[in-house]
mmCIF file of C-alpha atoms in Angstrom:
data_model
loop_
_atom_site.group_PDB
_atom_site.id
_atom_site.type_symbol
_atom_site.label_atom_id
_atom_site.label_comp_id
_atom_site.label_asym_id
_atom_site.label_seq_id
_atom_site.Cartn_x
_atom_site.Cartn_y
_atom_site.Cartn_z
ATOM 1 C CA ASP A 26 -16.868 25.961 -2.870
ATOM 2 C CA GLY A 27 -13.868 26.870 -5.056
ATOM 3 C CA LYS A 28 -11.415 24.655 -3.149
ATOM 4 C CA GLN A 29 -9.117 22.185 -4.877
ATOM 5 C CA HIS A 30 -10.381 18.612 -4.622
ATOM 6 C CA GLY A 31 -9.040 15.493 -6.363
ATOM 7 C CA GLN A 32 -5.829 15.101 -8.390
ATOM 8 C CA GLY A 33 -3.841 18.165 -9.319
ATOM 9 C CA THR A 34 -0.604 20.123 -9.437
ATOM 10 C CA LEU A 35 0.315 23.101 -7.263
ATOM 11 C CA ARG A 36 3.191 25.343 -8.352
ATOM 12 C CA CYS A 37 4.332 27.573 -5.495
ATOM 13 C CA ALA A 38 5.923 31.013 -5.827
ATOM 14 C CA ASP A 39 9.108 29.718 -4.135
ATOM 15 C CA GLY A 40 9.574 27.084 -6.865
ATOM 16 C CA ASP A 41 8.179 24.089 -4.958
ATOM 17 C CA VAL A 42 5.865 21.827 -6.996
ATOM 18 C CA TYR A 43 3.286 19.444 -5.479
ATOM 19 C CA GLU A 44 1.609 16.760 -7.577
ATOM 20 C CA GLY A 45 -1.054 14.611 -5.998
ATOM 21 C CA GLU A 46 -4.347 14.604 -4.166
ATOM 22 C CA PHE A 47 -6.180 17.570 -2.681
ATOM 23 C CA ARG A 48 -9.081 17.755 -0.225
ATOM 24 C CA ASP A 49 -10.755 20.960 0.891
ATOM 25 C CA GLY A 50 -8.066 23.057 -0.784
ATOM 26 C CA ALA A 51 -5.054 21.382 0.858
ATOM 27 C CA GLN A 52 -2.685 18.554 -0.006
ATOM 28 C CA SER A 53 -4.340 15.427 1.413
ATOM 29 C CA GLY A 54 -3.799 11.824 0.339
ATOM 30 C CA ARG A 55 -0.887 10.580 -1.790
ATOM 31 C CA GLY A 56 1.439 13.123 -3.320
ATOM 32 C CA THR A 57 4.925 14.204 -4.305
ATOM 33 C CA MET A 58 6.503 17.531 -3.346
ATOM 34 C CA ARG A 59 9.590 18.635 -5.262
ATOM 35 C CA HIS A 60 11.259 21.439 -3.317
ATOM 36 C CA SER A 61 13.179 24.163 -5.124
ATOM 37 C CA GLY A 62 16.223 23.313 -2.967
ATOM 38 C CA GLY A 63 16.346 19.831 -4.497
ATOM 39 C CA SER A 64 14.695 17.639 -1.856
ATOM 40 C CA VAL A 65 11.735 15.420 -2.805
ATOM 41 C CA PHE A 66 9.009 14.012 -0.529
ATOM 42 C CA GLU A 67 6.768 11.181 -1.720
ATOM 43 C CA GLY A 68 4.027 9.892 0.523
ATOM 44 C CA GLU A 69 0.904 10.691 2.467
ATOM 45 C CA TYR A 70 -0.349 14.193 3.196
ATOM 46 C CA ARG A 71 -3.039 15.501 5.521
ATOM 47 C CA ALA A 72 -4.093 19.146 5.815
ATOM 48 C CA GLY A 73 -1.163 20.296 3.673
ATOM 49 C CA GLN A 74 1.594 18.499 5.632
ATOM 50 C CA PRO A 75 3.329 15.124 5.329
ATOM 51 C CA ASN A 76 1.384 12.795 7.649
ATOM 52 C CA GLY A 77 1.570 8.996 7.606
ATOM 53 C CA ARG A 78 4.126 6.986 5.606
ATOM 54 C CA GLY A 79 6.548 8.717 3.314
ATOM 55 C CA THR A 80 10.033 8.979 1.879
ATOM 56 C CA LYS A 81 12.148 12.117 1.653
ATOM 57 C CA ARG A 82 15.325 12.402 -0.416
ATOM 58 C CA TRP A 83 17.735 15.292 0.140
ATOM 59 C CA PRO A 84 20.173 16.632 -2.477
ATOM 60 C CA ASP A 85 23.161 15.499 -0.366
ATOM 61 C CA GLY A 86 22.044 11.867 -0.776
ATOM 62 C CA ASP A 87 20.379 11.306 2.611
ATOM 63 C CA VAL A 88 17.070 9.363 2.482
ATOM 64 C CA TYR A 89 14.443 8.969 5.230
ATOM 65 C CA ASP A 90 11.702 6.368 4.882
ATOM 66 C CA GLY A 91 9.140 6.082 7.642
ATOM 67 C CA GLU A 92 6.387 7.779 9.586
ATOM 68 C CA TRP A 93 5.593 11.496 9.465
ATOM 69 C CA ARG A 94 3.370 13.753 11.560
ATOM 70 C CA ASP A 95 2.757 17.460 10.987
ATOM 71 C CA GLY A 96 5.498 17.661 8.352
ATOM 72 C CA ARG A 97 8.262 16.101 10.475
ATOM 73 C CA GLN A 98 9.701 12.640 11.033
ATOM 74 C CA ASN A 99 7.700 11.187 13.939
ATOM 75 C CA GLY A 100 7.359 7.489 14.742
ATOM 76 C CA THR A 101 9.523 4.714 13.359
ATOM 77 C CA GLY A 102 11.715 4.996 10.312
ATOM 78 C CA THR A 103 15.050 4.461 8.618
ATOM 79 C CA LEU A 104 17.526 7.219 7.799
ATOM 80 C CA ARG A 105 20.171 6.269 5.229
ATOM 81 C CA CYS A 106 22.924 8.869 5.148
ATOM 82 C CA ALA A 107 25.049 9.641 2.110
ATOM 83 C CA ASP A 108 28.179 8.737 4.116
ATOM 84 C CA GLY A 109 26.904 5.158 4.533
ATOM 85 C CA ASP A 110 25.573 5.444 8.099
ATOM 86 C CA VAL A 111 22.108 3.907 8.635
ATOM 87 C CA TYR A 112 19.808 4.641 11.601
ATOM 88 C CA GLU A 113 16.739 2.494 12.226
ATOM 89 C CA GLY A 114 14.411 3.339 15.064
ATOM 90 C CA GLU A 115 12.247 6.018 16.589
ATOM 91 C CA PHE A 116 12.035 9.671 15.570
ATOM 92 C CA ARG A 117 10.437 12.628 17.301
ATOM 93 C CA ASP A 118 10.084 16.146 15.888
ATOM 94 C CA GLY A 119 12.441 15.423 12.989
ATOM 95 C CA ALA A 120 15.305 13.825 14.952
ATOM 96 C CA GLN A 121 16.312 10.422 16.302
ATOM 97 C CA SER A 122 14.611 10.102 19.704
ATOM 98 C CA GLY A 123 13.740 6.922 21.590
ATOM 99 C CA ARG A 124 15.115 3.448 20.833
ATOM 100 C CA GLY A 125 17.281 2.997 17.785
ATOM 101 C CA THR A 126 20.249 1.361 16.098
ATOM 102 C CA MET A 127 22.937 3.289 14.218
ATOM 103 C CA ARG A 128 25.158 1.273 11.899
ATOM 104 C CA HIS A 129 28.175 3.381 10.970
ATOM 105 C CA SER A 130 29.876 2.974 7.606
ATOM 106 C CA GLY A 131 33.125 2.170 9.450
ATOM 107 C CA GLY A 132 31.523 -0.939 10.961
ATOM 108 C CA SER A 133 30.665 0.179 14.498
ATOM 109 C CA VAL A 134 27.086 -0.212 15.755
ATOM 110 C CA PHE A 135 25.284 1.650 18.554
ATOM 111 C CA GLU A 136 22.042 0.216 19.901
ATOM 112 C CA GLY A 137 20.228 2.180 22.549
ATOM 113 C CA GLU A 138 18.455 5.375 23.450
ATOM 114 C CA TYR A 139 18.568 8.619 21.491
ATOM 115 C CA ARG A 140 17.387 12.125 22.228
ATOM 116 C CA ALA A 141 17.414 15.109 19.858
ATOM 117 C CA GLY A 142 19.468 13.180 17.292
ATOM 118 C CA GLN A 143 22.223 12.013 19.656
ATOM 119 C CA PRO A 144 22.855 8.859 21.721
ATOM 120 C CA ASN A 145 21.517 9.658 25.180
ATOM 121 C CA GLY A 146 20.872 7.202 27.991
ATOM 122 C CA ARG A 147 21.431 3.472 27.987
ATOM 123 C CA GLY A 148 23.001 1.728 25.038
ATOM 124 C CA THR A 149 25.701 -0.585 23.720
ATOM 125 C CA LYS A 150 28.408 0.270 21.194
ATOM 126 C CA ARG A 151 30.187 -2.473 19.267
ATOM 127 C CA TRP A 152 33.304 -1.946 17.149
ATOM 128 C CA PRO A 153 34.444 -4.103 14.218
ATOM 129 C CA ASP A 154 37.409 -5.405 16.255
ATOM 130 C CA GLY A 155 34.986 -6.943 18.777
ATOM 131 C CA ASP A 156 35.276 -4.305 21.511
ATOM 132 C CA VAL A 157 31.997 -3.570 23.304
ATOM 133 C CA TYR A 158 31.169 -0.639 25.536
#
């Protein structure tokens, strides 16, 4: 049928390079996408998009390891930021949403609800000096 199937490499006009599995002409299965902008995704693909477990590394040093759906962080995962902050919890449409814990490099910790990447709703913040809010 002329469609890619099995292991292979796809070099895109924009400079992105995908190495991995193909099914019915699309990235499906395990693969690695090296984006021309410097980010790298390694993990599971379905119908040409990251779907399932995977890890993405950005050029600024941020790393996300967790669940993906339709090319975006969706489900549970861990985001390790270059500045030392670490978020563990739920993601929706590429941002922290739902229950999660953010451990800041300065020592404070927020545990609670997030929406669209920001604390939103109930939660507890603890500072290194013992203060709790």
